[in-house]
PDB file of C-alpha atoms and ligand atoms in Angstrom:
ATOM      1  CA  UNK A   1       0.000   0.000   0.000  1.00 98.00           C
ATOM      2  CA  UNK A   2       1.283   3.439  -0.910  1.00 98.00           C
ATOM      3  CA  UNK A   3       0.682   6.812   0.736  1.00 98.00           C
ATOM      4  CA  UNK A   4       1.587  10.114  -0.892  1.00 99.00           C
ATOM      5  CA  UNK A   5       1.405  12.964   1.566  1.00 98.00           C
ATOM      6  CA  UNK A   6       1.534  16.554   0.373  1.00 98.00           C
ATOM      7  CA  UNK A   7       2.824  19.000   2.964  1.00 98.00           C
ATOM      8  CA  UNK A   8       4.411  22.416   3.259  1.00 98.00           C
ATOM      9  CA  UNK A   9       6.396  21.148   6.283  1.00 97.00           C
ATOM     10  CA  UNK A  10       7.612  17.689   5.222  1.00 98.00           C
ATOM     11  CA  UNK A  11      10.181  17.591   8.044  1.00 98.00           C
ATOM     12  CA  UNK A  12       7.311  17.275  10.509  1.00 98.00           C
ATOM     13  CA  UNK A  13       6.630  13.849   9.013  1.00 98.00           C
ATOM     14  CA  UNK A  14      10.128  12.392   9.168  1.00 97.00           C
ATOM     15  CA  UNK A  15      10.164  10.991  12.678  1.00 98.00           C
ATOM     16  CA  UNK A  16       6.637   9.523  12.930  1.00 97.00           C
ATOM     17  CA  UNK A  17       7.347   7.086  10.089  1.00 97.00           C
ATOM     18  CA  UNK A  18      10.973   6.290  10.992  1.00 98.00           C
ATOM     19  CA  UNK A  19      10.411   4.052  14.019  1.00 97.00           C
ATOM     20  CA  UNK A  20       8.729   0.953  15.328  1.00 95.00           C
ATOM     21  CA  UNK A  21       5.855  -0.630  13.425  1.00 95.00           C
ATOM     22  CA  UNK A  22       5.696   2.035  10.709  1.00 97.00           C
ATOM     23  CA  UNK A  23       9.395   1.654  10.000  1.00 97.00           C
ATOM     24  CA  UNK A  24       9.094  -2.140   9.944  1.00 96.00           C
ATOM     25  CA  UNK A  25       6.130  -2.021   7.529  1.00 97.00           C
ATOM     26  CA  UNK A  26       8.203   0.048   5.100  1.00 98.00           C
ATOM     27  CA  UNK A  27      11.274  -2.183   5.441  1.00 97.00           C
ATOM     28  CA  UNK A  28       9.129  -5.239   4.730  1.00 97.00           C
ATOM     29  CA  UNK A  29       7.847  -3.479   1.594  1.00 97.00           C
ATOM     30  CA  UNK A  30       4.225  -3.647   2.819  1.00 97.00           C
ATOM     31  CA  UNK A  31       3.816   0.112   3.066  1.00 98.00           C
ATOM     32  CA  UNK A  32       5.434   2.872   1.078  1.00 98.00           C
ATOM     33  CA  UNK A  33       5.109   6.395   2.473  1.00 98.00           C
ATOM     34  CA  UNK A  34       6.250   9.279   0.285  1.00 98.00           C
ATOM     35  CA  UNK A  35       6.136  12.866   1.503  1.00 98.00           C
ATOM     36  CA  UNK A  36       6.058  15.645  -1.103  1.00 98.00           C
ATOM     37  CA  UNK A  37       7.133  19.189  -0.359  1.00 98.00           C
ATOM     38  CA  UNK A  38       4.371  21.480  -1.598  1.00 98.00           C
ATOM     39  CA  UNK A  39       6.865  24.307  -2.007  1.00 97.00           C
ATOM     40  CA  UNK A  40       8.568  22.360  -4.838  1.00 97.00           C
ATOM     41  CA  UNK A  41       5.362  22.925  -6.827  1.00 98.00           C
ATOM     42  CA  UNK A  42       5.123  26.675  -6.237  1.00 97.00           C
ATOM     43  CA  UNK A  43       5.433  28.497  -9.542  1.00 89.00           C
ATOM     44  CA  UNK A  44       5.906  32.113  -8.477  1.00 88.00           C
ATOM     45  CA  UNK A  45       9.255  33.731  -7.774  1.00 89.00           C
ATOM     46  CA  UNK A  46       8.786  33.837  -4.009  1.00 91.00           C
ATOM     47  CA  UNK A  47       7.882  30.138  -3.926  1.00 91.00           C
ATOM     48  CA  UNK A  48       4.850  31.080  -1.870  1.00 95.00           C
ATOM     49  CA  UNK A  49       2.067  28.553  -1.354  1.00 97.00           C
ATOM     50  CA  UNK A  50      -0.462  30.810   0.346  1.00 97.00           C
ATOM     51  CA  UNK A  51      -2.236  34.104  -0.202  1.00 97.00           C
ATOM     52  CA  UNK A  52      -4.641  36.545   1.448  1.00 97.00           C
ATOM     53  CA  UNK A  53      -8.266  35.427   1.827  1.00 97.00           C
ATOM     54  CA  UNK A  54     -10.836  36.865  -0.567  1.00 98.00           C
ATOM     55  CA  UNK A  55     -13.358  38.852   1.430  1.00 97.00           C
ATOM     56  CA  UNK A  56     -10.804  39.765   4.063  1.00 97.00           C
ATOM     57  CA  UNK A  57     -10.374  38.339   7.522  1.00 96.00           C
ATOM     58  CA  UNK A  58      -7.430  36.926   9.415  1.00 96.00           C
ATOM     59  CA  UNK A  59      -5.157  34.080   8.382  1.00 96.00           C
ATOM     60  CA  UNK A  60      -3.642  33.037   5.071  1.00 97.00           C
ATOM     61  CA  UNK A  61      -5.206  30.560   2.654  1.00 98.00           C
ATOM     62  CA  UNK A  62      -3.258  27.859   0.820  1.00 98.00           C
ATOM     63  CA  UNK A  63      -3.366  28.466  -2.927  1.00 98.00           C
ATOM     64  CA  UNK A  64      -4.773  26.142  -5.572  1.00 98.00           C
ATOM     65  CA  UNK A  65      -1.911  25.965  -8.079  1.00 97.00           C
ATOM     66  CA  UNK A  66       0.825  24.222  -6.057  1.00 98.00           C
ATOM     67  CA  UNK A  67      -1.633  21.593  -4.801  1.00 98.00           C
ATOM     68  CA  UNK A  68      -3.116  21.103  -8.271  1.00 98.00           C
ATOM     69  CA  UNK A  69       0.343  20.688  -9.831  1.00 98.00           C
ATOM     70  CA  UNK A  70       1.444  18.115  -7.249  1.00 98.00           C
ATOM     71  CA  UNK A  71      -1.850  16.182  -7.241  1.00 98.00           C
ATOM     72  CA  UNK A  72      -2.009  16.036 -11.044  1.00 98.00           C
ATOM     73  CA  UNK A  73       1.601  14.898 -11.323  1.00 98.00           C
ATOM     74  CA  UNK A  74       0.900  12.059  -8.896  1.00 98.00           C
ATOM     75  CA  UNK A  75      -2.362  11.163 -10.636  1.00 98.00           C
ATOM     76  CA  UNK A  76      -0.355  10.840 -13.864  1.00 98.00           C
ATOM     77  CA  UNK A  77       1.766   8.165 -12.185  1.00 98.00           C
ATOM     78  CA  UNK A  78      -0.916   5.979 -10.595  1.00 98.00           C
ATOM     79  CA  UNK A  79      -4.596   5.782  -9.767  1.00 98.00           C
ATOM     80  CA  UNK A  80      -5.641   6.811  -6.264  1.00 99.00           C
ATOM     81  CA  UNK A  81      -8.396   5.089  -4.293  1.00 98.00           C
ATOM     82  CA  UNK A  82      -8.852   8.199  -2.187  1.00 98.00           C
ATOM     83  CA  UNK A  83      -7.545  11.752  -2.060  1.00 99.00           C
ATOM     84  CA  UNK A  84      -7.984  12.663   1.572  1.00 99.00           C
ATOM     85  CA  UNK A  85      -7.913  16.156   3.030  1.00 98.00           C
ATOM     86  CA  UNK A  86      -7.160  16.248   6.760  1.00 98.00           C
ATOM     87  CA  UNK A  87      -9.676  18.725   8.136  1.00 98.00           C
ATOM     88  CA  UNK A  88     -11.377  19.405  11.480  1.00 98.00           C
ATOM     89  CA  UNK A  89     -14.748  19.570   9.706  1.00 98.00           C
ATOM     90  CA  UNK A  90     -14.341  16.126   8.094  1.00 98.00           C
ATOM     91  CA  UNK A  91     -15.764  12.813   9.336  1.00 98.00           C
ATOM     92  CA  UNK A  92     -14.139  11.841  12.628  1.00 98.00           C
ATOM     93  CA  UNK A  93     -11.542   9.104  12.265  1.00 98.00           C
ATOM     94  CA  UNK A  94     -12.411   5.787  13.897  1.00 97.00           C
ATOM     95  CA  UNK A  95     -11.288   2.165  13.697  1.00 96.00           C
ATOM     96  CA  UNK A  96     -13.925   1.383  11.063  1.00 96.00           C
ATOM     97  CA  UNK A  97     -12.539   4.023   8.693  1.00 98.00           C
ATOM     98  CA  UNK A  98      -8.983   2.789   9.367  1.00 97.00           C
ATOM     99  CA  UNK A  99     -10.028  -0.787   8.545  1.00 96.00           C
ATOM    100  CA  UNK A 100     -11.700   0.319   5.351  1.00 97.00           C
ATOM    101  CA  UNK A 101      -8.717   2.384   4.171  1.00 98.00           C
ATOM    102  CA  UNK A 102      -6.301  -0.471   4.961  1.00 97.00           C
ATOM    103  CA  UNK A 103      -7.735  -2.435   2.020  1.00 97.00           C
ATOM    104  CA  UNK A 104      -6.734   0.263  -0.516  1.00 98.00           C
ATOM    105  CA  UNK A 105      -3.714   0.372  -2.854  1.00 98.00           C
ATOM    106  CA  UNK A 106      -2.917   4.085  -3.141  1.00 98.00           C
ATOM    107  CA  UNK A 107      -3.968   6.939  -0.899  1.00 99.00           C
ATOM    108  CA  UNK A 108      -3.066  10.591  -1.270  1.00 99.00           C
ATOM    109  CA  UNK A 109      -3.254  12.849   1.785  1.00 99.00           C
ATOM    110  CA  UNK A 110      -3.318  16.659   1.701  1.00 98.00           C
ATOM    111  CA  UNK A 111      -2.177  18.600   4.762  1.00 98.00           C
ATOM    112  CA  UNK A 112      -3.560  22.071   5.286  1.00 98.00           C
ATOM    113  CA  UNK A 113      -1.949  24.948   7.160  1.00 97.00           C
ATOM    114  CA  UNK A 114      -2.768  28.486   8.244  1.00 95.00           C
ATOM    115  CA  UNK A 115      -6.496  29.129   7.794  1.00 97.00           C
ATOM    116  CA  UNK A 116      -6.846  26.089   5.528  1.00 97.00           C
ATOM    117  CA  UNK A 117      -6.886  25.421   1.768  1.00 98.00           C
ATOM    118  CA  UNK A 118      -8.821  27.087  -1.065  1.00 98.00           C
ATOM    119  CA  UNK A 119     -12.275  25.474  -1.166  1.00 98.00           C
ATOM    120  CA  UNK A 120     -11.874  24.675  -4.866  1.00 98.00           C
ATOM    121  CA  UNK A 121      -9.099  22.155  -4.119  1.00 98.00           C
ATOM    122  CA  UNK A 122     -11.604  20.350  -1.927  1.00 98.00           C
ATOM    123  CA  UNK A 123     -14.359  20.596  -4.524  1.00 98.00           C
ATOM    124  CA  UNK A 124     -12.269  19.405  -7.465  1.00 98.00           C
ATOM    125  CA  UNK A 125      -9.766  16.882  -6.134  1.00 98.00           C
ATOM    126  CA  UNK A 126     -10.639  15.668  -2.656  1.00 98.00           C
ATOM    127  CA  UNK A 127     -12.686  12.456  -2.327  1.00 98.00           C
ATOM    128  CA  UNK A 128     -12.779  12.241   1.454  1.00 98.00           C
ATOM    129  CA  UNK A 129     -12.244  14.601   4.402  1.00 98.00           C
ATOM    130  CA  UNK A 130     -11.096  13.224   7.732  1.00 99.00           C
ATOM    131  CA  UNK A 131     -10.739  14.851  11.148  1.00 98.00           C
ATOM    132  CA  UNK A 132      -8.845  13.319  14.061  1.00 98.00           C
ATOM    133  CA  UNK A 133     -11.109  14.955  16.647  1.00 98.00           C
ATOM    134  CA  UNK A 134     -13.022  18.056  17.632  1.00 98.00           C
ATOM    135  CA  UNK A 135     -10.086  20.362  18.217  1.00 98.00           C
ATOM    136  CA  UNK A 136      -7.960  22.471  15.885  1.00 98.00           C
ATOM    137  CA  UNK A 137      -4.262  21.855  15.253  1.00 98.00           C
ATOM    138  CA  UNK A 138      -1.860  24.123  13.383  1.00 97.00           C
ATOM    139  CA  UNK A 139      -1.420  21.809  10.431  1.00 98.00           C
ATOM    140  CA  UNK A 140      -2.521  18.559   8.809  1.00 98.00           C
ATOM    141  CA  UNK A 141       0.817  16.780   9.321  1.00 98.00           C
ATOM    142  CA  UNK A 142       0.161  15.338  12.784  1.00 98.00           C
ATOM    143  CA  UNK A 143      -3.359  14.275  11.750  1.00 98.00           C
ATOM    144  CA  UNK A 144      -1.895  12.642   8.603  1.00 98.00           C
ATOM    145  CA  UNK A 145       0.643  10.764  10.739  1.00 98.00           C
ATOM    146  CA  UNK A 146      -2.160   9.591  13.044  1.00 98.00           C
ATOM    147  CA  UNK A 147      -4.201   8.382  10.080  1.00 98.00           C
ATOM    148  CA  UNK A 148      -1.308   6.563   8.399  1.00 98.00           C
ATOM    149  CA  UNK A 149      -0.311   4.870  11.671  1.00 98.00           C
ATOM    150  CA  UNK A 150      -3.876   3.713  12.354  1.00 98.00           C
ATOM    151  CA  UNK A 151      -4.174   2.299   8.819  1.00 98.00           C
ATOM    152  CA  UNK A 152      -0.739   0.729   8.325  1.00 97.00           C
ATOM    153  CA  UNK A 153      -0.865  -1.369  11.498  1.00 95.00           C
ATOM    154  CA  UNK A 154      -3.990  -3.045  10.111  1.00 95.00           C
ATOM    155  CA  UNK A 155      -2.444  -4.185   6.822  1.00 95.00           C
ATOM    156  CA  UNK A 156      -1.952  -7.971   6.988  1.00 92.00           C
ATOM    157  CA  UNK A 157       1.674  -8.868   7.712  1.00 93.00           C
ATOM    158  CA  UNK A 158       2.562  -5.625   9.502  1.00 93.00           C
ATOM    159  CA  UNK A 159       1.868  -6.720  13.071  1.00 91.00           C
ATOM    160  CA  UNK A 160       3.203  -9.975  14.432  1.00 84.00           C
ATOM    161  CA  UNK A 161       1.367 -12.164  16.952  1.00 70.00           C
ATOM    162  CA  UNK A 162       2.511 -10.272  20.014  1.00 55.00           C
ATOM    163  CA  UNK A 163       1.127  -7.009  18.715  1.00 60.00           C
ATOM    164  CA  UNK A 164      -1.941  -8.401  16.981  1.00 75.00           C
ATOM    165  CA  UNK A 165      -4.569  -5.746  16.368  1.00 79.00           C
ATOM    166  CA  UNK A 166      -7.485  -8.125  16.724  1.00 76.00           C
ATOM    167  CA  UNK A 167      -7.883  -7.739  20.498  1.00 76.00           C
ATOM    168  CA  UNK A 168      -7.330  -3.986  20.451  1.00 86.00           C
ATOM    169  CA  UNK A 169     -10.018  -1.587  21.561  1.00 86.00           C
ATOM    170  CA  UNK A 170     -12.612  -0.707  18.885  1.00 89.00           C
ATOM    171  CA  UNK A 171     -11.585  -3.635  16.661  1.00 83.00           C
ATOM    172  CA  UNK A 172     -14.754  -5.398  17.838  1.00 85.00           C
ATOM    173  CA  UNK A 173     -17.437  -3.680  19.900  1.00 88.00           C
ATOM    174  CA  UNK A 174     -15.352  -3.884  23.068  1.00 94.00           C
ATOM    175  CA  UNK A 175     -12.493  -2.006  24.677  1.00 95.00           C
ATOM    176  CA  UNK A 176      -9.329  -3.970  25.449  1.00 94.00           C
ATOM    177  CA  UNK A 177      -9.040  -5.825  28.799  1.00 95.00           C
ATOM    178  CA  UNK A 178      -6.527  -4.730  31.495  1.00 97.00           C
ATOM    179  CA  UNK A 179      -2.991  -6.017  30.865  1.00 97.00           C
ATOM    180  CA  UNK A 180      -0.115  -6.896  33.213  1.00 98.00           C
ATOM    181  CA  UNK A 181       3.520  -7.989  33.081  1.00 97.00           C
ATOM    182  CA  UNK A 182       6.123  -9.002  35.706  1.00 97.00           C
ATOM    183  CA  UNK A 183       6.461  -8.706  38.668  1.00 98.00           C
ATOM    184  CA  UNK A 184       3.376 -10.619  39.827  1.00 98.00           C
ATOM    185  CA  UNK A 185       3.246  -8.426  42.926  1.00 98.00           C
ATOM    186  CA  UNK A 186       4.325  -4.777  43.177  1.00 98.00           C
ATOM    187  CA  UNK A 187       3.876  -2.750  46.392  1.00 98.00           C
ATOM    188  CA  UNK A 188       1.094  -5.054  47.441  1.00 98.00           C
ATOM    189  CA  UNK A 189      -0.744  -4.821  44.114  1.00 98.00           C
ATOM    190  CA  UNK A 190      -1.165  -8.332  42.741  1.00 98.00           C
ATOM    191  CA  UNK A 191      -1.802  -9.428  39.189  1.00 98.00           C
ATOM    192  CA  UNK A 192      -5.211 -11.199  39.036  1.00 98.00           C
ATOM    193  CA  UNK A 193      -4.635 -14.882  39.930  1.00 98.00           C
ATOM    194  CA  UNK A 194      -6.429 -16.123  36.840  1.00 98.00           C
ATOM    195  CA  UNK A 195      -3.676 -14.693  34.597  1.00 98.00           C
ATOM    196  CA  UNK A 196      -1.068 -16.770  36.462  1.00 97.00           C
ATOM    197  CA  UNK A 197      -3.156 -19.954  36.301  1.00 97.00           C
ATOM    198  CA  UNK A 198      -2.083 -21.026  32.820  1.00 97.00           C
ATOM    199  CA  UNK A 199      -5.707 -21.978  32.126  1.00 98.00           C
ATOM    200  CA  UNK A 200      -6.146 -20.657  28.598  1.00 97.00           C
ATOM    201  CA  UNK A 201      -9.934 -20.989  28.276  1.00 98.00           C
ATOM    202  CA  UNK A 202     -10.572 -19.381  31.668  1.00 98.00           C
ATOM    203  CA  UNK A 203      -8.157 -16.534  30.875  1.00 98.00           C
ATOM    204  CA  UNK A 204      -9.973 -15.911  27.615  1.00 96.00           C
ATOM    205  CA  UNK A 205     -13.289 -15.827  29.442  1.00 98.00           C
ATOM    206  CA  UNK A 206     -11.881 -13.470  32.122  1.00 98.00           C
ATOM    207  CA  UNK A 207     -10.523 -11.124  29.462  1.00 97.00           C
ATOM    208  CA  UNK A 208     -13.866 -11.055  27.707  1.00 96.00           C
ATOM    209  CA  UNK A 209     -15.678 -10.255  30.956  1.00 98.00           C
ATOM    210  CA  UNK A 210     -13.205  -7.505  31.821  1.00 98.00           C
ATOM    211  CA  UNK A 211     -13.524  -6.057  28.311  1.00 96.00           C
ATOM    212  CA  UNK A 212     -17.264  -6.016  28.681  1.00 97.00           C
ATOM    213  CA  UNK A 213     -17.102  -4.434  32.147  1.00 98.00           C
ATOM    214  CA  UNK A 214     -14.687  -1.756  30.964  1.00 97.00           C
ATOM    215  CA  UNK A 215     -16.826  -0.997  27.918  1.00 97.00           C
ATOM    216  CA  UNK A 216     -19.981  -0.730  30.057  1.00 98.00           C
ATOM    217  CA  UNK A 217     -18.206   1.666  32.425  1.00 98.00           C
ATOM    218  CA  UNK A 218     -16.338   3.830  29.928  1.00 98.00           C
ATOM    219  CA  UNK A 219     -18.044   3.572  26.575  1.00 97.00           C
ATOM    220  CA  UNK A 220     -21.577   2.207  26.931  1.00 97.00           C
ATOM    221  CA  UNK A 221     -22.326   3.802  23.539  1.00 95.00           C
ATOM    222  CA  UNK A 222     -20.227   1.068  21.869  1.00 94.00           C
ATOM    223  CA  UNK A 223     -22.604  -1.616  23.136  1.00 94.00           C
ATOM    224  CA  UNK A 224     -25.753   0.002  21.674  1.00 88.00           C
TER     225      UNK A 224
HETATM  226  N1  LIG B   1      -9.845  27.168   9.719  1.00 75.69           N
HETATM  227  C1  LIG B   1      -9.918  25.737   9.848  1.00 75.69           C
HETATM  228  C2  LIG B   1      -8.770  25.177  10.676  1.00 75.69           C
HETATM  229  C3  LIG B   1      -7.433  25.330  10.021  1.00 75.69           C
HETATM  230  S1  LIG B   1      -6.180  24.551  10.918  1.00 75.69           S
HETATM  231  C4  LIG B   1     -11.226  25.383  10.518  1.00 75.69           C
HETATM  232  O1  LIG B   1     -11.680  26.114  11.379  1.00 75.69           O
HETATM  233  O2  LIG B   1     -11.781  24.305  10.202  1.00 75.69           O
HETATM  234  C5  LIG B   1      -4.995  24.249   9.652  1.00 75.69           C
HETATM  235  C6  LIG B   1      -4.989  22.848   9.068  1.00 75.69           C
HETATM  236  O3  LIG B   1      -4.668  21.910  10.083  1.00 75.69           O
HETATM  237  C7  LIG B   1      -6.289  22.356   8.482  1.00 75.69           C
HETATM  238  O4  LIG B   1      -6.454  22.797   7.158  1.00 75.69           O
HETATM  239  C8  LIG B   1      -6.128  20.851   8.545  1.00 75.69           C
HETATM  240  O5  LIG B   1      -5.404  20.343   7.438  1.00 75.69           O
HETATM  241  C9  LIG B   1      -5.294  20.663   9.798  1.00 75.69           C
HETATM  242  N2  LIG B   1      -6.092  20.280  10.993  1.00 75.69           N
HETATM  243  C10 LIG B   1      -6.284  21.024  12.095  1.00 75.69           C
HETATM  244  N3  LIG B   1      -7.036  20.388  13.003  1.00 75.69           N
HETATM  245  C11 LIG B   1      -7.332  19.178  12.479  1.00 75.69           C
HETATM  246  C12 LIG B   1      -8.093  18.064  12.929  1.00 75.69           C
HETATM  247  N4  LIG B   1      -8.711  18.054  14.107  1.00 75.69           N
HETATM  248  N5  LIG B   1      -8.167  16.973  12.126  1.00 75.69           N
HETATM  249  C13 LIG B   1      -7.568  16.977  10.915  1.00 75.69           C
HETATM  250  N6  LIG B   1      -6.841  18.007  10.424  1.00 75.69           N
HETATM  251  C14 LIG B   1      -6.720  19.097  11.186  1.00 75.69           C
END
């Protein structure tokens, strides 16, 4: 699966993809993540990618041309399943969306900055708009990194058994059960005996009950 991310601050995206599971997915050749510097597509002398808003008001607006040039170049190289604009007014990212996107071949992601991007980019090129929550960040880079991480870990072959996504919260209708590692007792706090029993079926049952309890307490909406 390939991601092309268009950003005016590509350096912001170096570290998130250079470690751990995301790094491993790229080394295994399962995921390819390419970040494009929007400024390379600026045509004017100042290499600017933004301009004043029509109608006045505060904040700069990202211009159409650099985005259009970069998007169209990429579209000339391959077909994209989705062109996603990270935006606080998009649909809120959840595990279902991540699962769905993980089945795609090629995804393009546009990162906004300043006040946002010219509406016509959204009208003409964007096929999907995704928010990572009801708050406003300075740019689309961190949201893009969140989206790519959530999607890549779901591609078959990326996670091994120990990190399997299947028992994770939101993968079914339940939150994950509490987890423990050594020591079995710390400052008087003991790990539940059942987890030390070696009884696989009973442990499975306990985990399911704990998942259910936790979901009822914290996210009853998931059980509706
Ligand atoms: N004026 C816009 C916010 C602009 S913030 C508004 O009120 O909706 C600048 C850029 O950061 C956005 O274009 C978007 O790409 C990104 N961004 C900010 N918050 C985000 C969020 N919660 N989810 C996804 N992208 C976000």
